[in-house]
Every structure is written in structure tokens, then in C-alpha cells.
Amino acid sequence: MCTAITLKTKDFYFGRTLDNDFSYGEEIVITPRGFIEFRSLNGVKNRFAIIGTAYVKDNYPLYYDAVNEKGLCMAGLNFVGNARYNAVKADKPNVAQFEFVSYILGVCTCVGEAVKELKKINLTNESYCEGLPPAELHWIIADRESAVTVEFVSGGLKIYKNRVGVLTNNPPFDEQVFNLNNYMRLSASEINNTFSRKLRLKSYSRGMGALGLPGDLSSQSRFVRAAFFSLNSVSGDSEEESVNRFFHILGTVAQPRGACKVGKNGYEITVYSSCCNANKGIYYYTSYGNHRISAVDMRRYNLAADKLFRTPIKGGEDVLFIN
Amino acid sequence: MCTAITLKTKDFYFGRTLDNDFSYGEEIVITPRGFIEFRSLNGVKNRFAIIGTAYVKDNYPLYYDAVNEKGLCMAGLNFVGNARYNAVKADKPNVAQFEFVSYILGVCTCVGEAVKELKKINLTNESYCEGLPPAELHWIIADRESAVTVEFVSGGLKIYKNRVGVLTNNPPFDEQVFNLNNYMRLSASEINNTFSRKLRLKSYSRGMGALGLPGDLSSQSRFVRAAFFSLNSVSGDSEEESVNRFFHILGTVAQPRGACKVGKNGYEITVYSSCCNANKGIYYYTSYGNHRISAVDMRRYNLAADKLFRTPIKGGEDVLFIN
Amino acid sequence: MCTAITLKTKDFYFGRTLDNDFSYGEEIVITPRGFIEFRSLNGVKNRFAIIGTAYVKDNYPLYYDAVNEKGLCMAGLNFVGNARYNAVKADKPNVAQFEFVSYILGVCTCVGEAVKELKKINLTNESYCEGLPPAELHWIIADRESAVTVEFVSGGLKIYKNRVGVLTNNPPFDEQVFNLNNYMRLSASEINNTFSRKLRLKSYSRGMGALGLPGDLSSQSRFVRAAFFSLNSVSGDSEEESVNRFFHILGTVAQPRGACKVGKNGYEITVYSSCCNANKGIYYYTSYGNHRISAVDMRRYNLAADKLFRTPIKGGEDVLFIN
Amino acid sequence: MCTAITLKTKDFYFGRTLDNDFSYGEEIVITPRGFIEFRSLNGVKNRFAIIGTAYVKDNYPLYYDAVNEKGLCMAGLNFVGNARYNAVKADKPNVAQFEFVSYILGVCTCVGEAVKELKKINLTNESYCEGLPPAELHWIIADRESAVTVEFVSGGLKIYKNRVGVLTNNPPFDEQVFNLNNYMRLSASEINNTFSRKLRLKSYSRGMGALGLPGDLSSQSRFVRAAFFSLNSVSGDSEEESVNRFFHILGTVAQPRGACKVGKNGYEITVYSSCCNANKGIYYYTSYGNHRISAVDMRRYNLAADKLFRTPIKGGEDVLFIN
């Protein structure tokens, strides 16, 4: 599954872990302006350039998470069993699920515009091609000022204000947020004995204020953990400190190989972790195989080019030998 | 506080996180043979060269965790409130707490020898110098074949077989191991409903088999978490895969800044994480400020030299810009 | 707050705990046929006699939980913050919240009929009288064959099949049921080590299969606990064994005075616990002050009488001195 | 397994649950003065009369829990795997495990005397008779002023001050008490959000201050639960209120049939629950089959008689029919 988080220091940062038991061969992809023509929208193209992680199929970027040149951010995360898309409707602007991220980031400059757009369009269950059925997802859309969670469920479109700045997977977002109430007593601070005045209980370790925080890899537990570590994290506001902090938060929900078996021989792992500076269009990432942070800078590419910029996710451990 | 783990693939790996709210200015230090003369042992010196992290005071390495050229490994971890050292005894080989790691690694080739040595020596509460009182620690000593936990407590010396391959802090090791029984039902695999046959309960997320695993930063919770992720982790047995896996396990107990407040303005963080290939004498590490793995290779240094090899822990985020 | 449960052995049993920090002076009340005339229904009266616990105001029974002579059962439980009742509508059969239990039990013989009735009526927010505003409740309606949970929320009427046979309070019922998935790994049986084959973990106590079951008094924890103990409970099917078992299950969610402070000097306690044999119309109960089970038998009263049968809940500890 | 608790109001109360999957046919038994002659003590007899629950074998009371006429209380609880008794030693006052309760209560008037006695005697592993090997137990000894836990383990006799006033089973008592530190943050009061100031978290139910309290039936969970409910409980100090409160606390650790399977067809249940007023010598109890409290009063029996007073534990549900 996956975890997305947001962070505001001097700039705004947006990113996620992608957890899976296999990889489609994701790449970091910059889509220049006007490169994508949306399938059912009669010539509408992306006005804004986009950077993010995508699986590129036949020169077409299927984005997992991305940011546009206006600083609008969006990521799709698994929402299996709850996502419901529509059939194509003749009288509606139809946007296929596979082009949803590209569409919103291609035509909107902020969360407010995205929300208006969401209410107009008809999100359809069209496949990109045979063998690639629409993924069951929900989305976080964020800019520097606010974030929303977007879910298409049996009850229709749900748009939730996302004050936590976190998205994982099941259950639906409102239940994830409600569940945080069960952890309101947790604290990053040192704690006192409120169990009973008749006993002399004590902290035998630092960090006991968060006893009760779940440590497993299920989606509800990752939501609580990402919320706790994200909302309590601190750092300076420089680019280096912000990016460093972002990856430390994502580290608290990362999945090591072996702890989550899938089927007989598979293991879910954190395939990659990303952190995009939405103001500057710099996309930082690490992969399971490489702890070092790599970065791709959208501004160094010609955003009016007529082809994609593509670079594979680096996989080998890039160790620095000191001596 | 801290967490130490071990890993055996083709080679044997040993390392730890060091969590604290400040730093003494630790360095990676190689101590050549014969460099250290033990204070009360009439000319006994370290026969074996040592690599590890140390605070170097007046050209003397005070090791936190280290490995010798024979592949014997040792790390000291906080054990506040429980550690009890002795006064100097005239009729015993006195080893001061501050030279304990250097002594064991300086004269022993394996855990078996270390255990014999432990029973002979008198571990004293002598300070290295004024202002540096002996730290309250317990230790893990490990080689490729086995590991022990060593505690000096009010009841005297305790040596525990350490089958988990993990050490954190309080409570005493036997209680940490006993506490794992409370988690015996957790699993890395997919799970079935045993709550009641009358209900159709289901996995709504991958990873639900470990629900109940603690996610906070206290020493008992880190012990359980490190045990679970360590014992269930998998990888190939190459050097790169092993080191990668080791740091992924340590990542599950790492402490981001902000989640563990100390006093008014302090925060405990994972100052550094280490992984030493005990067979090859290569010491890998990351620091809080730098996700990239650095490495120092003992074999590339003249182990018969007459001075320490010292290199500071690298702190800045070493980002690789792709474009 | 409160917990309601159901039990089917040879007969069908229905009951609840009522938890509060004060009491209105509840009584066990039998309402004979035709005694209640519903406020806005032009002469419609209760066709069926009813037994249950009620607060009697001006000779009118305001039922908390009750059973009718056909074996249909209903209880209202706190649902603060979520309950939404309607204004009176001229074109609808208006049933006030305070007469809801009496109405459903007064005119329906089974859950199926009750569900049909629910879809017809307009549940209104009319007060019984000044100073008695409508309580914020949701309900469980049950007969021998099935049970439903009924909630009037901002999204309108929700009727949920209740396969668990349990109702507590917040959050809404569908979320309570979803939350049980988090406990699917719990078991009443002895358990094996699935944490790691590399360790010899063991059961040091009986009952470790349910480690993780919540023990506090919050509504979500009581739901899980009541579900676990109810669905795993066993007994013979005689009247005595069934009633005995029912009160043992309710005991697992009972609230001792002191464990749940309310305001400065208040404490929520289990004011009473009830168990009604729905087939026989025998209403058993205990109170906080009296562990002995008392019983009132509807069939021993003239159900065509023109007045209520009322008996106060017995409060004093009725100890049997043997010698 | 079992749970013992203590309570001081105007008088001192002591009692326990006895959990098992079968019964020896326990009885409430008053042993008059001088009735028991201790096996290896050359004519030493019990100076004080005793009341409690015992299995009577050949007219000899094997006490589970009891109180003497001086108000000294003692109960034995399962301690399987940890209890170690001695062989008979010629030069020591040998007390067999089966006569341990009778001996201490037979010759001591308070905890202080009991502790002195404990240090003198040799507790032996002699069987009462063939087929009745010594049970693996540890004990709580209490009077109005203090309580101790007594364990005979591989390291010898351990006497712990018991400030919690609770005893269950494994692990050893000091570890049970240490484990309470993990729950120091729990509270009987209403709680505030300390998770994050950035979120508006709320109590959606009363009782959320104790979220994290374990609800299962294992011995460590029962210890925490009994401690929390016992130490936070409140009542008036009359006999009725005190006894009522005592059984409410015991109710939080009672075992309903079905929740704890033993072997193929067995279930551990709370066979009986007891509460003795140590000042007055009145022994109150309930059984699994009977919620009503029964009582036996030691003072109404001739404590100088030459035979046991015996009354079987009442098992049938003693329902009071009101109409």
C-alpha cells in the first residue's frame, strides 16, 4: 500500500511511499506543457508542465504522484474495495481514471480550482489499454495552503478537507481521521503518572508518551503513525533540513522486505519514497535499493519541449567510501 | 536511547542506532594493534585492531560500538538505573567501564573467549577523567556464531544468551525477551479470522498480521519492533543486499526529530546508524543529517600503525542531482 | 454509555447495560395492550403489551429497552453528536423520539415488520414535555431470527443488519463493525508462535489468544469486547444456564464506580443490567447495588389491564447468610 | 488462573477469583483452633481459627484463600513454571506446600510476623497424599496495614512489598509491577488532546482515558486491569458498599465460559469469587452459577469446636421473582 504526507516549512513539500510487491518499472518523468491530449475532451491538453513518478506506457505517462509548475500536488493511493468509477456519460466532461492526475495537474493551479473541476468532470472506468484496468485509488490533492482527499465511492464523489496532511489506504478517509481520536492521549513529551496516585510509576525510557502508537504496516496503523510523526516533527526551514525531515517522517512508515508477505513468495516493500519541493519543482526520491537521495529539477528542463524527460529510479546502494 | 541488531547472510553484520539529544562529536575510529594500554593491567595492550564509533578524548577512543579484526563485535547501550559497577579490587584484573569495549575487543577473538574474560575481570566505576563519569550501560557481544547480552546489576554479573540478536535499553534483557511472548501471535503473513466464525471479518489492508506491534520509541517497544522486523526480514546474501537490509531494519526503530521531547527544548534523534561487516572490517553508517551510506574499511589502514585513524561522521545530506 | 447484546439458545434473550452518572428513577414496567395512544397518530394505540425498563413520567412509560408479547425486542442507546431527528411533517405518520420504542413494539411482531414501519414513519424531535428534550440515541431491534441497528443521522435513516448482536454507542454502527476487522486475529483458543520460528516463544498464561482485546470503558472498546465474549461464549440451553451466561457476558462491559469520572465529582456506573427472555416475557435484571438477579414475568400480569405494572429497580445487596 | 485483590474502607477486605477448567469440589470451611497438627512440626497446631475456601480431603482443609481470626489474610495463586519448593531438611522447621496457608494463618497475627516466619521455615515439596502433588503457586499475605507477595523461585525465597494490593499469576511479581509503568498514562478522568495541537481531536465517548487498558484474560493483562479498577474504585465505607465494590472490581477480571479454551473441550471459568471482611471474619462469595452473594460468618461458629464447619459453594442461580 502507500503513505502520502505533506510538509510546509519555507517551501511546500509533498511526497509519498509507494509500497508494492512488484514494480512496473517506474520512472521520474517530466511532462512538458501541451504534451498530453486528454482522451475524451476534444483537444484539451495539459497547460502546465508536470514532474513526478510515472509508469510510461507507449510514451504516455501514467502518474502515481506528481506536482505541476504552479505548485499543485496530487498522488493516487490504493483504495481497494471502495473505489467506484463511472461509465462514460455523453453529456459530461469524461476523464478516465488513468489520466486523472495528469488532468487535474494539467489544468488547475491550486486546490480550489481542483475542487471546482472535480465537481464538473465524470471520472470514468475506461482502461488505458487492454491489460491495464483502472486502479482502485483515492487521491490527495494539495498546495501550499490546503489539502483535500478525493474519493469516488458507492455514495458518489467525496471531497474531504485534509487537515492531517496524510493519506494512506483503507478505510475511507473520514474513518481514518475519526480513528485518530483514539490516540489523542499520546504525546511526544515526557509523561506523568495518572494511572493511580497510590503507585510510584515512572518512565524507564524516553519516548513513553507515545506508548500505544501502532507499529505494524496496515493502512490504518500507518495513517496514525504518519500523522503522529509528521505533526510532531521539527526542523529548520532550509531546503536541506526540510528534505531531510521529510524522508525521516516517511521512514517511520517504510516497509522492509519480509515483514509483509503477499501470497506464497512475495513481499510488499517500499519501492520508492518521494519528496517534491512544490515551489521549486525539484523531485527528490530514494528507492528500496538505494538510501541516497536523488533529485530531478523540473526547472532545468525545457518545459515547452515536445517530448518527455525520463530517468529511471536508481536502484543500487550508492555507498561513499571514505578511505 | 539505542537499538543494536545483528544479521548473518554470507557475512556477519553488526550495528546499532545511537539515539540522543546531543552529540559528543563521535567519529569513526580505527585503533591499531597495541595502541591502547589498559589502565590497571600493567602493560596489557589491545592485541587486535578495532574499528567503530568512538568519542575521542585526548587521543583515546571511547568506543560506543566496534568490531575487531577477528570479527568480534560489541556495543554498549544505555541501561540507566540498572547498571551497577564495582569499586577497584586489589586482587582482580580491574577494567574500567570506559575501556570495557576496547578491552574485550582488544584481547578476545570470539564470544566464548569474551565470556571467559568477563568472569575473570572486575568492571569498575572509574571515570576516564573528571566530568566523564561512567555511563550506565549494558552490552551486546556477538560473533558470527552467537551473541550474548552482558549486564552488571545489583545482583552481580548477568550473561544472557541473546538468540534474538537485538538489544535496546530498559528493562533488563531477560524481561525484554519474556515480553516477546506477548507478541507471539503476530505474523508477517496474511491472517485468517479466528475472532468468531459467525462474522465475516476480512483483511482490508496488507500487513494486518502484525497488528499489535508497538510503534512508539520507548525501549521495550523498540525491542519488540526490532525483533519482529529483524527476524522476519529477507534479502539476498550479497554485500550490497545485506547492508541495504540492515539499514532497512534499523530504519524501523529510527527516531525523527520532534517525536521524543527531552526537557524543554531538546529532542532525542537517531544521531547515527551503523552496520559493520564483521568479516571484512568495513564499517558502514548513516547520520541523522545524511541518508547516504558512508563506509570506512579497516583493511585499507595499516593496523600496525602507531596512531588512530579518525574521520568525523558526515552530517550533510548528500543529494545526487540527476539533471 | 451502554451496551446491548442478544443471545439465542433454546429461547431468545435480549438485554443491555445502562451506564450513567445519575438515574431518573427507572422502573420495570409492563404496559398492557391499548394503554398508550401515540401522540400524532389519531387514536393508534399499542396493540401488544410491553415489558421493559422505563422512566415513568405522569403515568407514561418512556422505555429504555423493552420486549413485546410477540418477542420483538428494542433498546435505545446513546448516540450523542450523530443522532438527527426530523421536524413534524404534515403528510407523514409522525412518531416522536420518546414514543419510538413503544410504537415499534406496540405495532410490530418481528424485525421485518419493524423495518417496513421505519420506512413509513417520520421520527420527530418533539419533546415529551418541557425539560425532557429528545435523547440522542440509536437503536437495536431484534427478534429470534435477526437484528438490525437503526440510526437517524445527517444522511437520513440508516438500517444495518446487525450480525454481531451487539450495540454500544459512537461511532456509527458500520464503523464499529468495520473496526472488528482489526481484531480478527484474536482467539479464544490456545495460540502458537507465528512471530518468528527462530525464537522459542511460549504461552505463560492461559487466555493469551485474546491479547490485544481492549479493556477500557469507551464505546468502541466495549463493542469489541462484548462481541468477543458474546460470540465465543458457551452454555447449556436451559433457562438458568442462558440467563446466567447472559449476565456473565454483560459483566465484561460493566462499569465499576470510579473508573470513569464525569465532571468534577461524578462517576459513570452500570446503573442496571437486563436480560429479557423474549419468548416468555420474563425480564431479569441486576442493579449496581445488588448482584442478585431479580425477575418480572409479563405473563403473570393481566395484559389487558388498564394500568401499568410498575416495580422499582431493587438496589440493596441481597446477601444470603448461610450460617 | 486467578486474581486476588485487597480493599480498605472502614474494615479490611481480601478476596480473589479462582479461575479453572474444573473444580475439586471446593467448600467454605471454618477450621477451629487447634484442629490442624502440622506434619513435621512435632505437635505444633493452629493457634488461630481460619475461614476460607478449601478442598477438604479426608477431613483436612487444603485452603486456596483464607483469613484468620486476627485478620491476617492469605491466598495462593498459580505460578506455573516458576515455583520451586525444597526437599525436607533435617535442621529446619519443614512446612509442606499444602499446609502453607494453614500454617501461616495458624500461627501469625500480622504480615510482619508472617514475614519473620517465612524466613525461618523450609517450604517443602511434600505431597499431601499420592495423586495430589504440590501445586505451583505464589502467595499474597495481607493485613489491614500492608501486603506482601511471596515467591519461592529458582533464586530462593522472594518477599515483595505489594503496594498494588493485587496478585495474579505469571510473570514473577516484580515484573508485573514493572509492567504497570507502561500504563502510567492511563486515566479514569476525561482527557485532552496531546497528540497534536494542529488537529481538533475529541472524546467521542466517556471512558477514553483508559484506552490501552488490556481486556483479555491472560495473567499480565488481568494484573493491569485489576490494578486500574481497584486503585481507581470508589464507594462509601459501609459493609454493604464495601462488599458491593469488591465484587464489582473482581467482575472486571472474571472469566465467562467460552472465552478461554483449554485443550479440546475445556473452558477456564471463574469458579468462584470471594471477599472476606478480615476484621469481622465474614466470608462472602459468588460462584459461576450464582450471581447472588452468599456469606458465612466465622463468629457465629464455635471456634473452639473439634470439627470443621463445612458448606458447599452454592451453584444454582438464585433468582428473586418479583411478581
Short mmCIF file of C-alpha atoms in Angstrom, two decimals, chain B residues 152-301:
data_model
loop_
_atom_site.label_atom_id
_atom_site.label_comp_id
_atom_site.label_asym_id
_atom_site.label_seq_id
_atom_site.Cartn_x
_atom_site.Cartn_y
_atom_site.Cartn_z
CA PHE B 152 26.22 -5.70 35.64
CA VAL B 153 23.30 -5.23 38.02
CA SER B 154 22.66 -5.17 41.75
CA GLY B 155 22.62 -8.98 41.66
CA GLY B 156 26.05 -9.06 40.02
CA LEU B 157 27.14 -10.01 36.50
CA LYS B 158 24.47 -11.45 34.23
CA ILE B 159 25.36 -13.05 30.92
CA TYR B 160 22.39 -13.96 28.76
CA LYS B 161 22.44 -15.93 25.55
CA ASN B 162 20.96 -13.47 23.05
CA ARG B 163 19.02 -15.51 20.49
CA VAL B 164 17.01 -12.52 19.29
CA GLY B 165 20.10 -10.68 18.13
CA VAL B 166 18.66 -7.42 19.41
CA LEU B 167 19.46 -5.13 22.34
CA THR B 168 17.80 -1.89 23.35
CA ASN B 169 17.68 -0.44 26.88
CA ASN B 170 15.50 -0.97 29.97
CA PRO B 171 14.16 -3.24 31.33
CA PRO B 172 16.82 -5.95 31.90
CA PHE B 173 17.35 -8.28 28.97
CA ASP B 174 15.54 -11.31 30.40
CA GLU B 175 12.39 -9.23 30.80
CA GLN B 176 12.69 -7.88 27.28
CA VAL B 177 12.85 -11.43 25.96
CA PHE B 178 9.97 -12.59 28.16
CA ASN B 179 7.86 -9.72 26.86
CA LEU B 180 8.17 -11.10 23.32
CA ASN B 181 5.81 -13.87 24.39
CA ASN B 182 3.06 -11.27 24.41
CA TYR B 183 3.59 -10.84 20.67
CA MET B 184 3.92 -14.49 19.66
CA ARG B 185 0.65 -14.27 17.77
CA LEU B 186 1.92 -11.58 15.39
CA SER B 187 2.78 -12.62 11.88
CA ALA B 188 4.35 -11.33 8.71
CA SER B 189 1.86 -13.46 6.76
CA GLU B 190 -1.72 -12.89 5.75
CA ILE B 191 -4.11 -13.82 8.52
CA ASN B 192 -7.43 -15.54 8.99
CA ASN B 193 -10.41 -14.71 11.12
CA THR B 194 -10.22 -16.55 14.45
CA PHE B 195 -12.27 -13.96 16.34
CA SER B 196 -15.55 -15.68 15.52
CA ARG B 197 -16.81 -17.94 12.80
CA LYS B 198 -20.12 -16.14 13.00
CA LEU B 199 -18.68 -12.99 11.44
CA ARG B 200 -17.20 -12.40 8.02
CA LEU B 201 -14.15 -10.41 9.03
CA LYS B 202 -11.61 -9.57 6.38
CA SER B 203 -8.18 -8.08 5.73
CA TYR B 204 -8.82 -4.57 4.44
CA SER B 205 -5.09 -3.97 4.09
CA ARG B 206 -1.91 -5.89 3.62
CA GLY B 207 0.20 -6.19 6.74
CA MET B 208 -2.59 -6.79 9.24
CA GLY B 209 -0.84 -9.84 10.68
CA ALA B 210 1.36 -7.61 12.80
CA LEU B 211 -1.47 -5.53 14.28
CA GLY B 212 -0.49 -5.05 17.91
CA LEU B 213 3.16 -4.35 17.15
CA PRO B 214 4.13 -1.25 19.15
CA GLY B 215 5.16 1.82 17.16
CA ASP B 216 6.45 4.20 19.79
CA LEU B 217 10.06 4.98 20.63
CA SER B 218 10.31 3.54 24.15
CA SER B 219 12.98 0.92 24.73
CA GLN B 220 10.60 -2.01 25.22
CA SER B 221 8.63 -1.14 22.09
CA ARG B 222 11.80 -0.76 20.03
CA PHE B 223 12.96 -4.16 21.24
CA VAL B 224 9.77 -5.84 20.03
CA ARG B 225 9.79 -3.95 16.75
CA ALA B 226 13.45 -4.57 16.01
CA ALA B 227 12.94 -8.26 16.83
CA PHE B 228 9.94 -8.55 14.51
CA PHE B 229 11.46 -6.74 11.56
CA SER B 230 14.88 -8.29 12.04
CA LEU B 231 13.72 -11.87 12.40
CA ASN B 232 11.26 -11.63 9.51
CA SER B 233 13.48 -9.68 7.13
CA VAL B 234 14.77 -11.26 3.94
CA SER B 235 17.32 -10.38 1.28
CA GLY B 236 19.90 -11.88 -0.97
CA ASP B 237 23.25 -12.57 0.69
CA SER B 238 25.48 -10.23 -1.30
CA GLU B 239 27.31 -7.40 0.47
CA GLU B 240 25.06 -4.77 -1.10
CA GLU B 241 21.83 -6.58 -0.29
CA SER B 242 22.93 -7.36 3.26
CA VAL B 243 23.93 -3.80 4.06
CA ASN B 244 20.77 -2.48 2.44
CA ARG B 245 18.67 -4.85 4.51
CA PHE B 246 20.49 -3.95 7.70
CA PHE B 247 19.73 -0.25 7.32
CA HIS B 248 16.10 -1.01 6.44
CA ILE B 249 15.75 -2.88 9.73
CA LEU B 250 17.39 -0.06 11.68
CA GLY B 251 15.02 2.34 9.93
CA THR B 252 12.08 0.75 11.78
CA VAL B 253 13.46 1.98 15.12
CA ALA B 254 14.92 5.31 13.99
CA GLN B 255 13.88 8.46 15.85
CA PRO B 256 12.83 11.51 13.83
CA ARG B 257 13.37 14.87 15.50
CA GLY B 258 10.28 16.03 17.36
CA ALA B 259 8.67 12.75 18.35
CA CYS B 260 10.59 12.43 21.61
CA LYS B 261 10.96 15.62 23.57
CA VAL B 262 13.64 15.83 26.25
CA GLY B 263 13.35 18.63 28.75
CA LYS B 264 12.12 21.96 27.49
CA ASN B 265 13.74 22.29 24.11
CA GLY B 266 15.57 19.07 23.42
CA TYR B 267 14.69 16.19 21.12
CA GLU B 268 16.11 12.75 21.02
CA ILE B 269 17.08 11.74 17.50
CA THR B 270 18.96 8.91 15.89
CA VAL B 271 22.36 10.57 15.78
CA TYR B 272 23.86 7.80 13.66
CA SER B 273 23.11 4.26 12.46
CA SER B 274 25.87 1.78 11.86
CA CYS B 275 26.36 -1.59 10.20
CA CYS B 276 29.73 -3.27 10.32
CA ASN B 277 30.64 -6.23 8.15
CA ALA B 278 32.46 -8.16 10.87
CA ASN B 279 34.19 -10.46 8.44
CA LYS B 280 35.63 -7.71 6.30
CA GLY B 281 36.01 -4.94 8.85
CA ILE B 282 34.02 -2.46 6.77
CA TYR B 283 32.07 -0.01 8.91
CA TYR B 284 29.01 1.47 7.16
CA TYR B 285 26.99 4.30 8.66
CA THR B 286 24.40 6.96 8.07
CA SER B 287 23.80 10.04 10.19
CA TYR B 288 20.64 11.94 11.02
CA GLY B 289 21.65 14.61 8.55
CA ASN B 290 22.71 12.31 5.72
CA HIS B 291 20.70 9.42 4.34
CA ARG B 292 23.55 8.27 2.13
CA ILE B 293 25.57 5.34 3.45
CA SER B 294 29.25 6.06 4.05
CA ALA B 295 31.85 3.38 4.69
CA VAL B 296 35.27 3.03 6.27
CA ASP B 297 37.36 -0.04 5.53
CA MET B 298 39.64 -1.20 8.31
CA ARG B 299 41.73 -3.31 5.94
CA ARG B 300 42.77 -0.27 3.95
CA TYR B 301 44.52 1.13 7.00
#
